[in-house]
Coordinates of C-alpha atoms in Angstrom, one line a residue:
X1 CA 52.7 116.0 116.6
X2 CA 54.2 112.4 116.8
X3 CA 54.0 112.0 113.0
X4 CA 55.6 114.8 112.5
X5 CA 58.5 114.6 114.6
X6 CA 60.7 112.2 112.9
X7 CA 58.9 113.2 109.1
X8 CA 62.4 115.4 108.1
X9 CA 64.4 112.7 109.1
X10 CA 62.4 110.1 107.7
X11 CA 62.8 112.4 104.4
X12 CA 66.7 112.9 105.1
X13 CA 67.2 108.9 104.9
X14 CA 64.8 108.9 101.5
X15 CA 67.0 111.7 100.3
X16 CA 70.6 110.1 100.5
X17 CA 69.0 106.8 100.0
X18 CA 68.9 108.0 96.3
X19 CA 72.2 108.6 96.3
X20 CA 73.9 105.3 98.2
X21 CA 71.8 103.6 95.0
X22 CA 73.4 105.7 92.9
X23 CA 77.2 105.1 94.1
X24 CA 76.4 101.3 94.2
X25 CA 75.0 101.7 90.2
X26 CA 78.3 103.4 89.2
X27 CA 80.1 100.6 91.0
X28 CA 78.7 98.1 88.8
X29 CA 79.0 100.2 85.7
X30 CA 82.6 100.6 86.8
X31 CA 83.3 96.8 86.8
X32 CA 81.6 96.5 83.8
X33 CA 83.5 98.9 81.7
X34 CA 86.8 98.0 83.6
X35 CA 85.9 93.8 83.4
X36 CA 89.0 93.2 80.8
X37 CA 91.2 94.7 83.7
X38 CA 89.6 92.8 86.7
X39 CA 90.1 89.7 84.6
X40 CA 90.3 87.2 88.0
X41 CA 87.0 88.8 89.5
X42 CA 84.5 86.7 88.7
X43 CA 80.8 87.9 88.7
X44 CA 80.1 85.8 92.2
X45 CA 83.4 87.6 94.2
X46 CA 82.1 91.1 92.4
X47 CA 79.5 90.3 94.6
X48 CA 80.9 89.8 97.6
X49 CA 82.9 93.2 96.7
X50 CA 79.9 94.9 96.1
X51 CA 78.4 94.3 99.4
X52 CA 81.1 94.9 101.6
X53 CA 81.9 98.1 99.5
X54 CA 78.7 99.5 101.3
X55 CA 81.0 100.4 104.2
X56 CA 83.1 103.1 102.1
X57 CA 79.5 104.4 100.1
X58 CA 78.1 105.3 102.9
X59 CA 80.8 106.7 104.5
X60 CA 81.5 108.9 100.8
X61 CA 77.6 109.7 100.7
X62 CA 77.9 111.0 104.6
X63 CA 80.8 113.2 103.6
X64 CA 79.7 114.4 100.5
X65 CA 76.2 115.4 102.4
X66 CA 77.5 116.6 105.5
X67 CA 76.4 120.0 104.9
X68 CA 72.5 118.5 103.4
X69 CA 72.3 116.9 106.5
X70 CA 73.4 119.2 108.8
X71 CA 71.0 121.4 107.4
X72 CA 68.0 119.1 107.2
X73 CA 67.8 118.3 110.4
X74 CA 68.5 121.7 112.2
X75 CA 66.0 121.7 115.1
X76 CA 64.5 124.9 114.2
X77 CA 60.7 125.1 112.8
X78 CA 62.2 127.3 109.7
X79 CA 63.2 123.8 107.6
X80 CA 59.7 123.4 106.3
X81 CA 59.8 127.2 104.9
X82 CA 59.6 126.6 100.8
X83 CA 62.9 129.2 100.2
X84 CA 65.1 127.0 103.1
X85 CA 63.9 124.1 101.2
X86 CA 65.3 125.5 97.5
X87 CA 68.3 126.3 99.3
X88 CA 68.9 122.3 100.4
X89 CA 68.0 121.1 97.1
X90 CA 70.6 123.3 95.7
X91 CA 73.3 122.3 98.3
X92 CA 71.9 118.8 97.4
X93 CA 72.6 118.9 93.4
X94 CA 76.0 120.9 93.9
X95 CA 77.9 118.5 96.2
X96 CA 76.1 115.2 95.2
X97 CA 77.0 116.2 91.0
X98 CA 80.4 116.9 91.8
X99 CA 80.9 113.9 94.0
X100 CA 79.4 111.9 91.2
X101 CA 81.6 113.9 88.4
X102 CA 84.8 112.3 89.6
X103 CA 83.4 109.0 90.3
X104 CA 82.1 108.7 86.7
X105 CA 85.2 110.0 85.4
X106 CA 86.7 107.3 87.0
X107 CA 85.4 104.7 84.6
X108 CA 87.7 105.6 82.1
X109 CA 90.7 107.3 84.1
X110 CA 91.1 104.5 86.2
X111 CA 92.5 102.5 83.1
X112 CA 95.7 105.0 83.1
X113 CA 96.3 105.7 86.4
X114 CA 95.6 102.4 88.0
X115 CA 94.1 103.4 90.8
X116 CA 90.7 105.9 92.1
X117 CA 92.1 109.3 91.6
X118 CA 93.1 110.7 95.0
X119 CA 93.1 114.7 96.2
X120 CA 95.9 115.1 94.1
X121 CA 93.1 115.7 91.5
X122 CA 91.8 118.8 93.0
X123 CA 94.7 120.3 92.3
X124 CA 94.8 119.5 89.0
X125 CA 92.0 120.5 88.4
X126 CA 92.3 124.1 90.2
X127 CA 95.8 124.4 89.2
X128 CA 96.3 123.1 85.5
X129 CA 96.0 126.2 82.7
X130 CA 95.4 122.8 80.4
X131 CA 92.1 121.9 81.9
X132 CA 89.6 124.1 80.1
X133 CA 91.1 122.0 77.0
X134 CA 91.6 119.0 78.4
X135 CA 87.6 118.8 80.0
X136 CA 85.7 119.3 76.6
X137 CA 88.2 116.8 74.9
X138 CA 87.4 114.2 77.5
X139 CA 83.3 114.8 77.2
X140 CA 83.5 114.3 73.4
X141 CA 86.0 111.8 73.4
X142 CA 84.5 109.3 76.3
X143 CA 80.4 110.7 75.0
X144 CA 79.0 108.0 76.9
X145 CA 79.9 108.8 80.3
X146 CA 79.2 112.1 79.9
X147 CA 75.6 110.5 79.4
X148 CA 75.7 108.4 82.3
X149 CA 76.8 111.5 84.4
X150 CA 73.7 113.4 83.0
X151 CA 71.4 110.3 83.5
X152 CA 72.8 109.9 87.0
X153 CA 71.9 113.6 88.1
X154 CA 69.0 113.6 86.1
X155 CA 67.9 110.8 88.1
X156 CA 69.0 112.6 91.3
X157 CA 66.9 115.6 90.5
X158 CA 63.3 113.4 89.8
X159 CA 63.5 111.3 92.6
X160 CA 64.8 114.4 95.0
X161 CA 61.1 115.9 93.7
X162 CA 59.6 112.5 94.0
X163 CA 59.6 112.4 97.7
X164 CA 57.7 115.4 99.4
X165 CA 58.9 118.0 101.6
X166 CA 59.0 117.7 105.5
X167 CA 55.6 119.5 107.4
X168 CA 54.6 120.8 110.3
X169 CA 51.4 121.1 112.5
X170 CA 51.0 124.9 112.5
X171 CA 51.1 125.0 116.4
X172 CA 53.6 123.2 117.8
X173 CA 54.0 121.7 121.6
X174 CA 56.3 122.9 123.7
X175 CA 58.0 119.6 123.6
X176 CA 59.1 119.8 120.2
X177 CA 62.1 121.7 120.8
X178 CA 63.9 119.0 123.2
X179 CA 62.4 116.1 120.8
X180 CA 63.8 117.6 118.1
X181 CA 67.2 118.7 119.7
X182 CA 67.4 115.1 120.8
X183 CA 66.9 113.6 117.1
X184 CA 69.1 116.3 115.9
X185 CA 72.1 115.0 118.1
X186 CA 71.4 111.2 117.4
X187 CA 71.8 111.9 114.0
X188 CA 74.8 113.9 114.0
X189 CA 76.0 110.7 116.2
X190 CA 75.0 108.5 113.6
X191 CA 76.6 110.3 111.2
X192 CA 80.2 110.3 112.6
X193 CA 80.1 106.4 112.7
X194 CA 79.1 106.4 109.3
X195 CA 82.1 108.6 108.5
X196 CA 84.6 106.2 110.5
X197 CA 83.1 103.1 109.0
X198 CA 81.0 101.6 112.4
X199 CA 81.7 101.2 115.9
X200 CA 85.5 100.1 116.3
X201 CA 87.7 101.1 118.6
X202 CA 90.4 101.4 116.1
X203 CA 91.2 104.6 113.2
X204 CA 88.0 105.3 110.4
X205 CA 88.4 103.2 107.5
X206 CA 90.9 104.0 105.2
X207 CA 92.5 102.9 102.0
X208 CA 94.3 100.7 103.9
X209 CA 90.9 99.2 105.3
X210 CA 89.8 98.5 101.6
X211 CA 93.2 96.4 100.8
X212 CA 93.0 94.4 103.6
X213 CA 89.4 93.7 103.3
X214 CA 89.4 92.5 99.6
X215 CA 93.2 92.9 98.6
X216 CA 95.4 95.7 97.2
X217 CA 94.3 94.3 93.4
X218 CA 90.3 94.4 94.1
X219 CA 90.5 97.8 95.9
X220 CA 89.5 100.0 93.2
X221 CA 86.0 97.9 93.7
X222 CA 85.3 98.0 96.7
X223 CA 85.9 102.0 97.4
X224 CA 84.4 104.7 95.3
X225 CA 86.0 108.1 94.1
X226 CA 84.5 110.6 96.2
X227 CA 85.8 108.3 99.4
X228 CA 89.0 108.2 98.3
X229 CA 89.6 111.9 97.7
X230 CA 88.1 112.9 101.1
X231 CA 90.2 110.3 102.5
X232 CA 93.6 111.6 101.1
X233 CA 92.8 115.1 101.5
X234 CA 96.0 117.0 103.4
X235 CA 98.4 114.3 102.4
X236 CA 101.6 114.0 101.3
X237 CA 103.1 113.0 98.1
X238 CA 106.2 111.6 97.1
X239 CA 108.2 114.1 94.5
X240 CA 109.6 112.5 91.7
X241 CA 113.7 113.4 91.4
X242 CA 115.9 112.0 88.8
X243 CA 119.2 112.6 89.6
X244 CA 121.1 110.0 87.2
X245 CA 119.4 108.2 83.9
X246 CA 119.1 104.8 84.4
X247 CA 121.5 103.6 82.1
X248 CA 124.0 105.7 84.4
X249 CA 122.9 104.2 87.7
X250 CA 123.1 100.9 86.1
X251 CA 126.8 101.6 85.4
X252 CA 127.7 103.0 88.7
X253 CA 125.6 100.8 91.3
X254 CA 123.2 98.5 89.8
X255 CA 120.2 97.9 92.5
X256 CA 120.0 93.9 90.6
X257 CA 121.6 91.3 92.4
X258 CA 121.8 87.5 91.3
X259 CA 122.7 84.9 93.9
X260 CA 123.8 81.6 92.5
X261 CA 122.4 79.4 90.0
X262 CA 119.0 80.2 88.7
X263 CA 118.3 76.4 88.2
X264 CA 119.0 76.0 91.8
X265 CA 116.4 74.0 93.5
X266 CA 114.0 75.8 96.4
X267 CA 113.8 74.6 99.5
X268 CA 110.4 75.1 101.3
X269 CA 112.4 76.4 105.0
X270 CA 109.9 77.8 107.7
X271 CA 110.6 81.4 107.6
X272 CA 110.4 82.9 111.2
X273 CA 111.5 87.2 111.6
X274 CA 111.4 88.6 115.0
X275 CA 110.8 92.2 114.6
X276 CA 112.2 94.0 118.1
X277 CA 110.3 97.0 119.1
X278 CA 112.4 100.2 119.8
X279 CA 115.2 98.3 119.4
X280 CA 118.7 100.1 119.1
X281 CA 122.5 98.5 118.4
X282 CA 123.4 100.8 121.5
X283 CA 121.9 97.5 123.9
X284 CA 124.2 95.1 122.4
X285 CA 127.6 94.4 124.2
X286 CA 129.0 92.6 120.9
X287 CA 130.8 93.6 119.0
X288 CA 130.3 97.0 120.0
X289 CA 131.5 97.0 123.0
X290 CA 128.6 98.8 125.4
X291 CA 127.5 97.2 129.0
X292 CA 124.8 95.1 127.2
X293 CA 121.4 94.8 127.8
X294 CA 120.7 91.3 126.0
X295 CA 123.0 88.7 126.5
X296 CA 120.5 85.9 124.7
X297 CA 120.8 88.3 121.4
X298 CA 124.7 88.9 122.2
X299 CA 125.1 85.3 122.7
X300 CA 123.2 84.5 119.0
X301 CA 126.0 87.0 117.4
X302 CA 128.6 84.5 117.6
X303 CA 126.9 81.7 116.0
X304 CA 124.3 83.4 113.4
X305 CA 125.0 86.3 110.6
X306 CA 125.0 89.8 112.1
X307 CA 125.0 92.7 109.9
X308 CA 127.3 95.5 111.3
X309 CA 126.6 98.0 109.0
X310 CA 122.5 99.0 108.6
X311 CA 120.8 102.1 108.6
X312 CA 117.5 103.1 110.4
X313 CA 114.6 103.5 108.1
X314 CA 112.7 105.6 110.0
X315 CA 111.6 105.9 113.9
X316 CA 108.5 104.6 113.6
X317 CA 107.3 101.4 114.7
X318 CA 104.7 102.1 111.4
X319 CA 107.0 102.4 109.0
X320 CA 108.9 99.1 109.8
X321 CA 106.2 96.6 108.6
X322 CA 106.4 97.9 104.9
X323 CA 109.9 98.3 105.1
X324 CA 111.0 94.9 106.3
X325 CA 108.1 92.8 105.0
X326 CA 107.4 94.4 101.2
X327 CA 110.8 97.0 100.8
X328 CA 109.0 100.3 100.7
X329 CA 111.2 102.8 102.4
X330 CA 109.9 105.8 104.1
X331 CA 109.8 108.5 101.9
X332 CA 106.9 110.4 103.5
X333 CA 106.2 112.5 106.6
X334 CA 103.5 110.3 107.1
X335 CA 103.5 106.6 107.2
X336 CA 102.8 104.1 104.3
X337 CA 100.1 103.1 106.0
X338 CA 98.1 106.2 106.3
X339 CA 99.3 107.5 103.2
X340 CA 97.7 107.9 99.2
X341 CA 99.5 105.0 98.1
X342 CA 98.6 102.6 100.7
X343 CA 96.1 101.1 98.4
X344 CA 98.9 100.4 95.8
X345 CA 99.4 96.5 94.5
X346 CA 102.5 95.6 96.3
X347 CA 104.4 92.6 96.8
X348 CA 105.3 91.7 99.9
X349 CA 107.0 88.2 102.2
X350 CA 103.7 87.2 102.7
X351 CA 102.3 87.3 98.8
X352 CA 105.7 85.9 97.4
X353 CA 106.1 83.2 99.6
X354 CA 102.2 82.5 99.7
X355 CA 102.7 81.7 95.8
X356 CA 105.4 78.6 96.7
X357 CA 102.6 76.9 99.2
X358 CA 103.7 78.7 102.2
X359 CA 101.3 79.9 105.1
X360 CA 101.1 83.1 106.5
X361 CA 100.6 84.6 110.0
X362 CA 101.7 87.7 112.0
X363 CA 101.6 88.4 115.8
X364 CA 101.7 91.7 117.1
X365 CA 100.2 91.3 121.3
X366 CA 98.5 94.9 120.8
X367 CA 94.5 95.9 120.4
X368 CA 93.2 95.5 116.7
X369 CA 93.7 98.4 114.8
X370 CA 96.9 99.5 116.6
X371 CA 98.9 101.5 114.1
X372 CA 97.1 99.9 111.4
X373 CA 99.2 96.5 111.4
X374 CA 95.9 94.9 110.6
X375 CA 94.8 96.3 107.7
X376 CA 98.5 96.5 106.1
X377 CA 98.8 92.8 106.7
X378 CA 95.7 92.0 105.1
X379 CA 96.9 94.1 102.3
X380 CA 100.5 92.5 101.8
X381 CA 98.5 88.4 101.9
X382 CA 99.1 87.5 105.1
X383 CA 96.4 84.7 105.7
X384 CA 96.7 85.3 109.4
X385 CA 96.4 87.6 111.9
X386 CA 96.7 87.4 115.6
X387 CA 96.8 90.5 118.1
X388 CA 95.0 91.0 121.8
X389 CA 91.6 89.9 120.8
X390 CA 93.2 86.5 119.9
X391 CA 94.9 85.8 123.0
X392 CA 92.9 83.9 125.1
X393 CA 94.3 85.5 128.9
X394 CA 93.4 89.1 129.3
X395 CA 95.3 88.6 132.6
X396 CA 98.5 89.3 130.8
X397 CA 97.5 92.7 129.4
X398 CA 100.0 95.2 130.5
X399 CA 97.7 98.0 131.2
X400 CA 99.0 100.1 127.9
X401 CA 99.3 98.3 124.8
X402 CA 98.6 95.1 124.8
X403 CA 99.9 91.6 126.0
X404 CA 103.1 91.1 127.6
X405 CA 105.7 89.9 125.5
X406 CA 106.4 86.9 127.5
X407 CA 103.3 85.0 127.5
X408 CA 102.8 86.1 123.9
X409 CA 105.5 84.5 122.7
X410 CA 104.3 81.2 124.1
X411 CA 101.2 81.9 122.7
X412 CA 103.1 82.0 119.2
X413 CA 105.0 79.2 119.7
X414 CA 101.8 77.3 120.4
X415 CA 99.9 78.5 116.9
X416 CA 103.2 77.8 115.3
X417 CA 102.7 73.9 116.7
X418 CA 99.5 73.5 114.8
X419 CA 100.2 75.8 111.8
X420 CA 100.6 73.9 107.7
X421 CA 104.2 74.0 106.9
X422 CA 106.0 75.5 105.2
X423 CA 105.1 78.4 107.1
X424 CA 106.0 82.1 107.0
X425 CA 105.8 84.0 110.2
X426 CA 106.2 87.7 111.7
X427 CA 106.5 88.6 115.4
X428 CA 106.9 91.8 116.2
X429 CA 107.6 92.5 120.4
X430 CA 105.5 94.9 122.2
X431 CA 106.9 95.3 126.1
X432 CA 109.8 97.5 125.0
X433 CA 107.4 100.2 123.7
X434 CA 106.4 103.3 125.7
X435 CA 105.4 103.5 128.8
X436 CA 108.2 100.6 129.4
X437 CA 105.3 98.1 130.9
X438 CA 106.8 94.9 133.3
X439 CA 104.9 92.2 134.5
X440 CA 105.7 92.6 138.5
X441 CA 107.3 89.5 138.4
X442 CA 110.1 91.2 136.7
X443 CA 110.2 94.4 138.2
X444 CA 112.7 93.4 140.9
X445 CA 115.3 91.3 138.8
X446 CA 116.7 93.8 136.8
X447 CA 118.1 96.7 137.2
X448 CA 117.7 100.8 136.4
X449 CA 119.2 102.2 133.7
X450 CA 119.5 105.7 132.8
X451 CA 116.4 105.4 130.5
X452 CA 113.1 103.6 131.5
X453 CA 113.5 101.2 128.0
X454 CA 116.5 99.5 129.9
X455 CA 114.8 97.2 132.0
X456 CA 112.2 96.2 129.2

């Protein structure tokens, strides 16, 4: 009975074994087709790509066989019945060939798009009148992918027959039910964390994940196609609108602006922006005129540059880190962050400064993972990051978010101390966010407003 109990999962991990091989084969057929376009990825760092790429195969190879395993493991006797087993080789062949149609195809149309193709795909594929054309041009035209896609499923199908079928004992304890039940749950368990890329506390990997991992350029490495698509699936895309040609918007309001002399020299400044959170022009008593809530800030008006005339972005504490730090506007309902393009190459502070000898670091007192500050970081080249985990007094959390802005700040000021200059830094403040935390210290010393942000 004991041999038997764990034979159909035993099979199950055989089974998608195949297929995680299989994703990391087309990996390295992908670099080698594409190594002209990776020029600065050397066969040592494809390495390094190729093994922490495992996170986002198995993740794909989960998805794809969510169904297979579901299936497989069902605790019901049935799933050693020769018909139910047909019926998961075919549910097998049908998701794992499609997954690995669009991840070959990849090899070729990742040279004109740039990127892996997202979910925008599916709906060119189920929406285009062109495709029944376009398909049989791009088999005969690319031949020998359209070998490697047979040779890969081919594969799929011999080694699926290679490894035998799950059996039972034909009379079964009365304890095989609960066992099995048991198994059943631990692997649907397993399963989940595979989908969300392990055990943090933070959101599943994402695009995002990949770009901050091995950087916006390598991404297309370390992710495969079927991962990407599931990943983008229900997002939003920006709509293309061209209201003026470009020679006209260049006569009206050109978006190019030249300061001074080009052969002026540079001068390697520390670079310091504090990024308030929930901040609003309404809390200022200059020039504006209101009661004032800040009278350090209003006191810094006098004597610094203030801009009187900006516009909001957005009202997201999310969409302010792409904005400020690499100019990408919100355009979407959702944020950059989370979005398709988040695995674009951008420039960003970080990355442009990084190239004239400057180091990098951000602070945000919050838990890792928090809106996904992390990730974009890593993807925008900054060579630093320091959040909750970093800060070495838990004593200071403030029960919601994260550290108290006070004692971060010192904190900051102290990595700033032993931190290379030039140096580029980003702080962005935590204590004003909702639920309007204050250490007790302060709780007395100021007074209500007519909104809980007042005091913070």
């Amino acid at each position: 009975m004991q041999k038997h109990l764990f034979r159909n999962v035993i099979v199950l991990l055989e089974r998608l074994g195949i297929v995680l091989l299989l994703f990391l084969v087309s990996r390295v057929l992908f670099f080698i087709f594409n190594q002209d376009v990776f020029e600065w990825v050397n066969f040592s760092q494809f390495v390094g790509i190729l093994f922490l790429g495992l996170r986002f195969d198995i993740s794909g190879v989960v998805i794809t066989n969510a169904l297979f395993i579901l299936l497989a493991c069902l605790p019901i006797p049935f799933i050693t019945n020769k018909i139910y087993q047909k019926c998961l080789f075919l549910v097998f062949m049908v998701t794992n060939s499609a997954a690995f149609a669009i991840n070959s195809s990849d090899i070729i149309y990742y040279r004109y798009i740039n990127k892996r193709s997202t979910s925008d795909i599916l709906s060119f594929i189920f929406s285009n009148e062109d495709v029944l054309s376009f398909v049989p041009r791009y088999f005969v035209d690319f031949w020998y992918i359209t070998l490697i896609y047979f040779f890969i499923v081919i594969i799929l199908i011999l080694a699926y027959k290679k490894i035998p079928a799950p059996s039972l004992p034909e009379k079964l304890s009365w304890r095989f039910y609960p066992a099995q039940t048991l198994i059943f749950l631990f692997v649907m368990l397993l399963s989940v964390l595979a989908v969300r890329g392990g055990t943090h506390s933070g959101p599943p990997i994402s695009l995002i994940t990949a770009a901050k991992m091995v950087g916006t350029k390598n991404v297309a490495l370390a992710v495969n196609t079927p991962f990407t698509v599931y990943r983008t699936i229900g997002k939003t895309y920006i709509k293309e609108k061209t209201y003026l040609t470009r020679e006209d918007v260049e006569k009206k309001i050109s978006v190019i602006h030249r300061y001074g002399h080009t052969h002026n020299a540079f001068y390697a400044r520390n670079v310091v922006i504090i990024i308030l959170e929930s901040f609003s022009r309404e809390y200022l008593a200059e020039p504006v005129g209101n009661e004032g809530l800040t009278p350090f800030l209003d006191s810094l008006i006098a004597r610094g540059l203030f801009f009187n005339n900006a516009y909001a972005n957005a009202k997201r504490s999310q969409d302010a880190i792409p904005s400020i730090l690499a100019s990408i506007p919100s355009l979407l309902d959702n944020a950059y962050i989370s979005s398709v393009y988040s695995s674009n190459t951008i420039d960003s502070l970080a990355s442009t400064l990084g190239q004239k000898g400057y180091h990098s670091s951000f602070f945000h007192g919050g838990q890792t993972g928090t809106m996904g500050f992390d990730s974009f970081c890593g993807a925008a080249g900054f060579q630093d990051y320091y959040g909750m985990a970093e800060y070495p007094d838990k004593n200071n959390f403030d029960g919601d978010w994260g550290i108290f802005d006070e004692p971060f700040f010192q904190f900051f000021a102290q990595k700033l101390s032993q931190t290379p200059q030039p140096f580029f830094t980003v702080f962005f403040t935590l204590t004003s966010h909702h639920a309007y935390p204050l250490p007790e210290k302060y709780k007395s010393i100021f007074k209500e407003g007519r909104h809980p942000i007042f005091k913070t």
